[in-house]
PDB file of C-alpha atoms in Angstrom:
ATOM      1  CA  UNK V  22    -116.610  39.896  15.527  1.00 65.00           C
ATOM      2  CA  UNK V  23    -120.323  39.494  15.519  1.00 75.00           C
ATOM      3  CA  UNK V  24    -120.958  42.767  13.768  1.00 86.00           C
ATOM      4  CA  UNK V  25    -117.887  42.465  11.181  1.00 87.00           C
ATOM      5  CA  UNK V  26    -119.526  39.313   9.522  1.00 88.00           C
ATOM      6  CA  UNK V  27    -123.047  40.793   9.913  1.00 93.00           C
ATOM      7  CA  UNK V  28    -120.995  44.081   7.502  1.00 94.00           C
ATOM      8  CA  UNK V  29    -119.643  41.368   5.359  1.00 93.00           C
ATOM      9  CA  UNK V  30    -123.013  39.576   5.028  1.00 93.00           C
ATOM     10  CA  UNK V  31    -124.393  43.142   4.215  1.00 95.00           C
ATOM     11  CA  UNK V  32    -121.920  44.183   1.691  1.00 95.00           C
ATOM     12  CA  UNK V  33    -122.337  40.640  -0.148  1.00 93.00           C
ATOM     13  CA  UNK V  34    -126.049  41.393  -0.171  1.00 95.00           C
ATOM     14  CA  UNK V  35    -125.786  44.494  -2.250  1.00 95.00           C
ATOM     15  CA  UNK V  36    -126.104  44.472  -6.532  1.00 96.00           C
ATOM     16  CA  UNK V  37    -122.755  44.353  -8.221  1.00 95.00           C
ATOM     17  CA  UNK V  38    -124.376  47.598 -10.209  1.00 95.00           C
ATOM     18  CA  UNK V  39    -124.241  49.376  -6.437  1.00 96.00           C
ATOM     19  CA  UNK V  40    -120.615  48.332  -6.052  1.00 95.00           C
ATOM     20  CA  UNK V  41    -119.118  49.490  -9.119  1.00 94.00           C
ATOM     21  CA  UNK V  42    -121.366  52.922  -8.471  1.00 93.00           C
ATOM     22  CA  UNK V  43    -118.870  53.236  -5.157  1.00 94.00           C
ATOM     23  CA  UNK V  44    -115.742  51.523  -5.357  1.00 95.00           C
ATOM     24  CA  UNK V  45    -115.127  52.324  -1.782  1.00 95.00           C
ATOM     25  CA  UNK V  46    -117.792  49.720  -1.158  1.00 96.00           C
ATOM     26  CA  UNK V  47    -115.702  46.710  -2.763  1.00 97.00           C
ATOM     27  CA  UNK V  48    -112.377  47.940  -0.946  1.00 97.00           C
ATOM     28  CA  UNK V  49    -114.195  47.597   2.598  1.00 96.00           C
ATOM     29  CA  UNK V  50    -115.413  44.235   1.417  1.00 96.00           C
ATOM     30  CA  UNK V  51    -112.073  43.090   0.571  1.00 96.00           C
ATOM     31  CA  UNK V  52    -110.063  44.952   3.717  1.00 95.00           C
ATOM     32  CA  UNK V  53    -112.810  43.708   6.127  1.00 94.00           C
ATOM     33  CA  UNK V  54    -112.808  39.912   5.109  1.00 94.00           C
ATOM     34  CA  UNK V  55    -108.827  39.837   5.544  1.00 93.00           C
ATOM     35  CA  UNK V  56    -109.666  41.382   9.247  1.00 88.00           C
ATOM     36  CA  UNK V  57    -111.870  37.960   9.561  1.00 87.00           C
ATOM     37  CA  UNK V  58    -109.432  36.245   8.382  1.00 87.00           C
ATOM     38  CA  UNK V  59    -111.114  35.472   4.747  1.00 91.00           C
ATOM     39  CA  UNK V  60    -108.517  35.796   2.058  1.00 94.00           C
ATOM     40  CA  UNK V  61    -110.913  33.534  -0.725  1.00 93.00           C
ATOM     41  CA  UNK V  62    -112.104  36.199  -3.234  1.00 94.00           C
ATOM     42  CA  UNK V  63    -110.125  39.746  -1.947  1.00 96.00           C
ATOM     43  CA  UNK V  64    -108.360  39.643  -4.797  1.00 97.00           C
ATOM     44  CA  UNK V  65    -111.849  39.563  -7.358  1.00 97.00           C
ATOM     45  CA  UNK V  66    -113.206  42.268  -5.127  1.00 97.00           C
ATOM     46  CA  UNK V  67    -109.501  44.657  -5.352  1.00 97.00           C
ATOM     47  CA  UNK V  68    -109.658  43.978  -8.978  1.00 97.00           C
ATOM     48  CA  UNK V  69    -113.395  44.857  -9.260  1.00 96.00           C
ATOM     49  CA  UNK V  70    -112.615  48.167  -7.219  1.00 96.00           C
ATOM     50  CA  UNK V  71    -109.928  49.000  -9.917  1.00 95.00           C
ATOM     51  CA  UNK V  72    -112.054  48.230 -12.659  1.00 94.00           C
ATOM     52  CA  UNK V  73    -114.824  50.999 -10.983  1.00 93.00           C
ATOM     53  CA  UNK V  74    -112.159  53.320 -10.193  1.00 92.00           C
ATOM     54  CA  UNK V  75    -110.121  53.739 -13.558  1.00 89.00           C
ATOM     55  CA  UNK V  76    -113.875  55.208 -14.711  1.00 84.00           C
ATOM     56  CA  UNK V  77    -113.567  57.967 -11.911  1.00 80.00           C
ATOM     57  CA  UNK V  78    -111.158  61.227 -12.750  1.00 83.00           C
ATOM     58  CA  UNK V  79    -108.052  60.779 -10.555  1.00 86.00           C
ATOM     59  CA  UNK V  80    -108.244  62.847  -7.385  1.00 92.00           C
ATOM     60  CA  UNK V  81    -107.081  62.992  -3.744  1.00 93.00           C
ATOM     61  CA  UNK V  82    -110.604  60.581  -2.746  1.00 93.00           C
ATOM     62  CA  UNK V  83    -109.715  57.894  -5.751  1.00 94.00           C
ATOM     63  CA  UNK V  84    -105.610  58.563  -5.238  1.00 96.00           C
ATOM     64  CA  UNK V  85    -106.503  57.222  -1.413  1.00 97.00           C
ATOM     65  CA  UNK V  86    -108.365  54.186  -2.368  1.00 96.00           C
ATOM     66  CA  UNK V  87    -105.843  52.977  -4.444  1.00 97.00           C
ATOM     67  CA  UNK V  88    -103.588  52.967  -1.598  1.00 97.00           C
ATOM     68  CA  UNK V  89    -105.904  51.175   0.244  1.00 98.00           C
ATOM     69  CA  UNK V  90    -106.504  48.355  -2.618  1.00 98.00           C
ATOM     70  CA  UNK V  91    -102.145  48.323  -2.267  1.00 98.00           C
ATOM     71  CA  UNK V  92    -102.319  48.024   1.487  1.00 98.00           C
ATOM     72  CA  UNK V  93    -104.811  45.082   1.296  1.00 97.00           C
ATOM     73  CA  UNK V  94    -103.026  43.579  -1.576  1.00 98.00           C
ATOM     74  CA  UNK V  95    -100.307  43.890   0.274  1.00 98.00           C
ATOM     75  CA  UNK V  96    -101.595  42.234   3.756  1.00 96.00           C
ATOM     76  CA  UNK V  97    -102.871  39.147   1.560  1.00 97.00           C
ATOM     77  CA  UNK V  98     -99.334  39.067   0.296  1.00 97.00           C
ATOM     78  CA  UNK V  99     -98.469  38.370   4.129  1.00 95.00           C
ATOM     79  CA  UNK V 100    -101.035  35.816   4.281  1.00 94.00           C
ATOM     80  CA  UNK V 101     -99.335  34.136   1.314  1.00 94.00           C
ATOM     81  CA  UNK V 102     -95.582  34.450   2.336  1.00 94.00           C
ATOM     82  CA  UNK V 103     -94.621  36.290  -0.928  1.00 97.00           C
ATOM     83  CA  UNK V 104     -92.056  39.120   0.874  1.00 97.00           C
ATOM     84  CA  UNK V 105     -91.327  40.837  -2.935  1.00 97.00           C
ATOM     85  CA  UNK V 106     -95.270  41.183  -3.703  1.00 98.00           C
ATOM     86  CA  UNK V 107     -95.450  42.359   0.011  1.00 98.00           C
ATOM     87  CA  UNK V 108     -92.871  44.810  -0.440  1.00 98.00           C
ATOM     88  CA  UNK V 109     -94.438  46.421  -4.218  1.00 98.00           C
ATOM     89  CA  UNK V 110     -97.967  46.739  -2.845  1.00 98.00           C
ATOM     90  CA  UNK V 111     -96.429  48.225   0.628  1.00 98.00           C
ATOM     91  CA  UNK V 112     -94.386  51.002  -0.940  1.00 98.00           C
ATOM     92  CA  UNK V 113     -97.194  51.838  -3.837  1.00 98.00           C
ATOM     93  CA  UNK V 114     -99.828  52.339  -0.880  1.00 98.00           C
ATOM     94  CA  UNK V 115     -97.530  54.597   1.002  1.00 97.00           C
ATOM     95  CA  UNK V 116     -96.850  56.461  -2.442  1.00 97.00           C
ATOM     96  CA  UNK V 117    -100.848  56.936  -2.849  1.00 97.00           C
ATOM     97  CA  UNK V 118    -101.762  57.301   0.870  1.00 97.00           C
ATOM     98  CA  UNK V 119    -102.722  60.316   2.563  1.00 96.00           C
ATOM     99  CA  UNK V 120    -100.655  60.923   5.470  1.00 94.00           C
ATOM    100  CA  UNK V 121    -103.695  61.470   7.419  1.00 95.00           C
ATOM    101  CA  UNK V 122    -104.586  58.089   6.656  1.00 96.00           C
ATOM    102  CA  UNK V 123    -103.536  56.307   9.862  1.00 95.00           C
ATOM    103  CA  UNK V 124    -105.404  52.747   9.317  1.00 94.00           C
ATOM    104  CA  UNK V 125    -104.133  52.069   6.284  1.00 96.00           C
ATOM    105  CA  UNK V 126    -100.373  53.761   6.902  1.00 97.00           C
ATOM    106  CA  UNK V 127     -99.719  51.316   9.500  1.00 96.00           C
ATOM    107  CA  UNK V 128    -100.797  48.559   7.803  1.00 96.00           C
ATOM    108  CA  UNK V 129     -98.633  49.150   4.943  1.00 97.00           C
ATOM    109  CA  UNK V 130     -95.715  49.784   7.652  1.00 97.00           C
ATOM    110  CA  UNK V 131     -96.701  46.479   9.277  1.00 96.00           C
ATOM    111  CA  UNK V 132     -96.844  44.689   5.986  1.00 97.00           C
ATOM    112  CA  UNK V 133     -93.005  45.777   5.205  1.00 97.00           C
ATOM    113  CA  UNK V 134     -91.770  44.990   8.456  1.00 96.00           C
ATOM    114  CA  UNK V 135     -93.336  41.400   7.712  1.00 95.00           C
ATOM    115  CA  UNK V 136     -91.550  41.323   4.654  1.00 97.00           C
ATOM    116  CA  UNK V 137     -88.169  42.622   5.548  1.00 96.00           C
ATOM    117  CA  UNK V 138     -88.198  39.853   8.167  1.00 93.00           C
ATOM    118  CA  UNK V 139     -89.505  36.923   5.837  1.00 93.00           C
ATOM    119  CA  UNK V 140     -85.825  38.324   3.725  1.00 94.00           C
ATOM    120  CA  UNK V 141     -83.949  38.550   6.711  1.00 92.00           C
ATOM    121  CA  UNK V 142     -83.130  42.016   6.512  1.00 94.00           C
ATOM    122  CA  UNK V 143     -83.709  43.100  10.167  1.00 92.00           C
ATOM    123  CA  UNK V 144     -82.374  46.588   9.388  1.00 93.00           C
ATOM    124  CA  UNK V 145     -85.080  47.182   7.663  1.00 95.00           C
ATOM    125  CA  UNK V 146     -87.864  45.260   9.420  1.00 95.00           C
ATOM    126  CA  UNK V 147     -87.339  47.303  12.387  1.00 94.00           C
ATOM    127  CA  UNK V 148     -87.439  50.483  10.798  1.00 95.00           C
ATOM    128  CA  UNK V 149     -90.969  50.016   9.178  1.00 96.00           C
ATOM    129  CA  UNK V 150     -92.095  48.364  12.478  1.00 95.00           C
ATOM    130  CA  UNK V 151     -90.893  51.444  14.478  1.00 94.00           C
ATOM    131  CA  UNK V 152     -93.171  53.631  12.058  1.00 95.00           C
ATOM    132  CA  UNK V 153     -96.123  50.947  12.561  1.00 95.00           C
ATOM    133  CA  UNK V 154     -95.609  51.821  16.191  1.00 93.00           C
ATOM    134  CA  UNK V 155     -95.352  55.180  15.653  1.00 93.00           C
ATOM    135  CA  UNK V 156     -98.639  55.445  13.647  1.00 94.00           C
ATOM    136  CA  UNK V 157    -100.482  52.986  16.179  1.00 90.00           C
ATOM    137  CA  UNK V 158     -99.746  55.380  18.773  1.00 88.00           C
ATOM    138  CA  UNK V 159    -100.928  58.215  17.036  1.00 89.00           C
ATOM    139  CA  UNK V 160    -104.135  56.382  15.993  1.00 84.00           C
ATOM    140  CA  UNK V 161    -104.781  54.917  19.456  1.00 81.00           C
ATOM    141  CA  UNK V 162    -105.925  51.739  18.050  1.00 83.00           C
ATOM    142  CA  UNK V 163    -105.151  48.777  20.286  1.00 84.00           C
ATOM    143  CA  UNK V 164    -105.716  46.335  17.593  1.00 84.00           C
ATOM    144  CA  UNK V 165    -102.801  47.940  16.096  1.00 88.00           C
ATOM    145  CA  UNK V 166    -100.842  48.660  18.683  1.00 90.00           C
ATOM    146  CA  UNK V 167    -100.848  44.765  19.374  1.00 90.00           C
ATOM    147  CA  UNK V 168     -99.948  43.926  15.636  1.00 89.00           C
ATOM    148  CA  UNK V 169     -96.885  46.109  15.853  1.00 92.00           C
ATOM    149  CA  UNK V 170     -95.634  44.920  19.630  1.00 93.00           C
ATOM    150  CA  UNK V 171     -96.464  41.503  19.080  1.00 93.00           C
ATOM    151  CA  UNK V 172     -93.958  41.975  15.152  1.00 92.00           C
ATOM    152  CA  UNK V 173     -91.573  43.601  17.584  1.00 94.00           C
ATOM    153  CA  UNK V 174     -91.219  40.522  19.545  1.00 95.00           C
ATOM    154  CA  UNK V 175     -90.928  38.389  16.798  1.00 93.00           C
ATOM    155  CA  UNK V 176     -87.737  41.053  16.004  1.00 93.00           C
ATOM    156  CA  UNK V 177     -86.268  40.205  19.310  1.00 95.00           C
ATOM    157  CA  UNK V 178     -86.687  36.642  19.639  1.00 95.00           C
ATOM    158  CA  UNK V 179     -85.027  36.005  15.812  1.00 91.00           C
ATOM    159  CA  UNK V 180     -82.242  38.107  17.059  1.00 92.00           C
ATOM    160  CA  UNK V 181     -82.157  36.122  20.368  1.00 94.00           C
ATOM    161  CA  UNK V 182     -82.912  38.549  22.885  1.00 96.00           C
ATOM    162  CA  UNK V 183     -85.182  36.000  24.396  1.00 97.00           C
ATOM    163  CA  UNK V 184     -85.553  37.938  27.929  1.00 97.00           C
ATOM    164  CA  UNK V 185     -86.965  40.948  26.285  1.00 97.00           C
ATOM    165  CA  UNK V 186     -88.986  38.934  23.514  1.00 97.00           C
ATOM    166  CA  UNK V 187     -90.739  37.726  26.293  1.00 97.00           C
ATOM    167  CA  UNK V 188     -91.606  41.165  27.919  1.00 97.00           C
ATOM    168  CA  UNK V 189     -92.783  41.889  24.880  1.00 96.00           C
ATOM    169  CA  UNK V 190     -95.108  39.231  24.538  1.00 96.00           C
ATOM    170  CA  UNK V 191     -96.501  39.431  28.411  1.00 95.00           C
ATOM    171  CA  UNK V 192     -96.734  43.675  27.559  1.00 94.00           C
ATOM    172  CA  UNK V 193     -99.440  42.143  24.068  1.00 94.00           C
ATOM    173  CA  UNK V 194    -100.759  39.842  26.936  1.00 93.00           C
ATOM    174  CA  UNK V 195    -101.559  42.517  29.439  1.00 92.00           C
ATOM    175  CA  UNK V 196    -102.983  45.048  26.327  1.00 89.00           C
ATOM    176  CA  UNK V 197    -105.450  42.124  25.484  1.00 86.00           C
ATOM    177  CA  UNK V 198    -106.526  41.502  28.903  1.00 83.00           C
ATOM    178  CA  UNK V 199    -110.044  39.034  28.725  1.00 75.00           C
ATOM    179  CA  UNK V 200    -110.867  40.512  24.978  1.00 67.00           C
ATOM    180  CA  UNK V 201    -110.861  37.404  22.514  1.00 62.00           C
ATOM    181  CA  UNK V 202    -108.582  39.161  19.817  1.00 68.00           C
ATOM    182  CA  UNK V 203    -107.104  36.650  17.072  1.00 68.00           C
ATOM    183  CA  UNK V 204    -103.684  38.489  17.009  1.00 76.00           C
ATOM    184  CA  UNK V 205    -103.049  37.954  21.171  1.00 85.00           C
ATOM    185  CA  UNK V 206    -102.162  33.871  19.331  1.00 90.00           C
ATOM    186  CA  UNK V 207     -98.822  35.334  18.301  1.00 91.00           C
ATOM    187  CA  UNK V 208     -97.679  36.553  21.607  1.00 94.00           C
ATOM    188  CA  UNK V 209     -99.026  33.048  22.847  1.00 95.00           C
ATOM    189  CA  UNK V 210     -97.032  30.955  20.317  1.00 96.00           C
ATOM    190  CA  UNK V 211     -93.855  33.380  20.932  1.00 96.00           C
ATOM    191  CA  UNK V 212     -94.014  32.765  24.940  1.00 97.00           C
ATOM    192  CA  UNK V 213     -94.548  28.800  24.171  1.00 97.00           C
ATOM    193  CA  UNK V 214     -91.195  28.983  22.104  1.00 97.00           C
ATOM    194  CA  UNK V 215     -89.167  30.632  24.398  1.00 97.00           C
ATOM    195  CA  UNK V 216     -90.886  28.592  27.498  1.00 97.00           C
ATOM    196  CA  UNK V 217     -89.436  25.294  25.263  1.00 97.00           C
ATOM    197  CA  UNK V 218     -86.169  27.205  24.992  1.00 96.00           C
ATOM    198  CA  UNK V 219     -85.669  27.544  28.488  1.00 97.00           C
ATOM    199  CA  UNK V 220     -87.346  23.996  29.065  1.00 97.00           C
ATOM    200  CA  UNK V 221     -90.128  24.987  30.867  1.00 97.00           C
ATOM    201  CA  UNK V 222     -92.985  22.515  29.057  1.00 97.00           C
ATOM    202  CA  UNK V 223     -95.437  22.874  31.254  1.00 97.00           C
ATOM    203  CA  UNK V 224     -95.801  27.248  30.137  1.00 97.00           C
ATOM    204  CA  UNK V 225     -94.547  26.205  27.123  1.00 97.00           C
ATOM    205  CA  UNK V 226     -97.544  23.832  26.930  1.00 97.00           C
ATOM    206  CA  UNK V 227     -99.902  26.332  28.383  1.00 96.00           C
ATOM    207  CA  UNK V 228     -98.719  29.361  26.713  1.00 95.00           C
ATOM    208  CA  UNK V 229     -99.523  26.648  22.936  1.00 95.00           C
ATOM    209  CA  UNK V 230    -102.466  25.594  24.293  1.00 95.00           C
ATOM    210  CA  UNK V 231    -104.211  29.333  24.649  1.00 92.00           C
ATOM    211  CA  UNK V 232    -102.520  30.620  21.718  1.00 90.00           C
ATOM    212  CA  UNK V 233    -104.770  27.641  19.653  1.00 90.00           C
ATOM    213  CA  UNK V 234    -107.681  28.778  21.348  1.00 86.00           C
TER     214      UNK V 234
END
């Protein structure tokens, strides 16, 4: 966490005139401040990405980064609750996306499943969460592989499949281990819901209190 602000700090350091000379630049300012949680500004720096790259010919390098400007419009969609914006940005990142592109596939695929689930349409949510999955696999990123099991829980407990939510959530639990990841809060929260459920407080209480931590 220490080094992603110290990036951040870095990036904000650096003349606008050296942004706009690498648009790439602005899109790992905006897609690193939603990974520390900062949503204040991505927008100004997605838009000020555009602006650089519409003076750049359109190849496979510029066709990429505007799937990447989707995917993190799309993520701050998440943040905001707003499943149709979601759902646009999603499907025009996986239009401009290179399928080699792993990162920024799965977040796209993560973003839907969000989405489809905010609308209720479970169909649908699991489908882009089993290609999340797929792609975290592939990528052998943990963060992402957590994202995408802890979303599958979230599946099963809204369809009531409490037992297996909860596997779910001790399987995050277990990938985590010690490591202080934000993300491990959802699999927290999930096991303090279905602890209430089944009316054991005091894990239900536990399981709240470390998620807030």
């Amino acid at each position: 966490r220490g080094t992603l602000h110290a990036v951040l700090a870095w990036l904000a350091s650096l003349p606008r005139s050296v942004l706009d000379a690498r648009p790439l630049l602005w899109v790992r300012s905006a897609t690193l401040a939603l990974m520390a949680t900062q949503t204040a500004g991505v927008e100004e720096k997605l838009q000020a990405a555009e602006s650089a790259l519409s003076k750049a010919e359109l190849d496979d390098r510029s066709r990429d980064l505007i799937g990447q400007i989707a995917a993190a419009r799309a993520t701050l969609a998440v943040t905001r609750c707003q499943p149709e914006v979601v759902i646009t940005q999603a499907l025009r990142a996986l239009e401009y996306l290179p399928r080699e592109n792993l990162r920024f596939r799965f977040t796209a695929n993560w973003a839907l499943a969000n989405a489809y689930q905010l609308q209720g349409d479970r169909a649908a949510a699991s489908q882009a969460l089993a290609e999340a999955l797929s792609i975290s696999q592939a990528s052998a990123s943990v963060f992402s592989r957590v994202l995408a099991i802890s979303q599958l829980g979230q599946l099963q407990e809204a369809e009531n499949q409490l037992y297996r939510a909860a596997e779910t959530y001790r399987h995050v639990l277990q990938m985590v281990g010690d490591q202080p990841l934000p993300n491990a809060a959802v699999a927290h929260l999930g096991l303090a819901r279905i602890c209430y459920e089944w009316n054991d407080l005091d894990a239900a209480e536990r399981h709240g209190q470390q998620g807030l931590q």
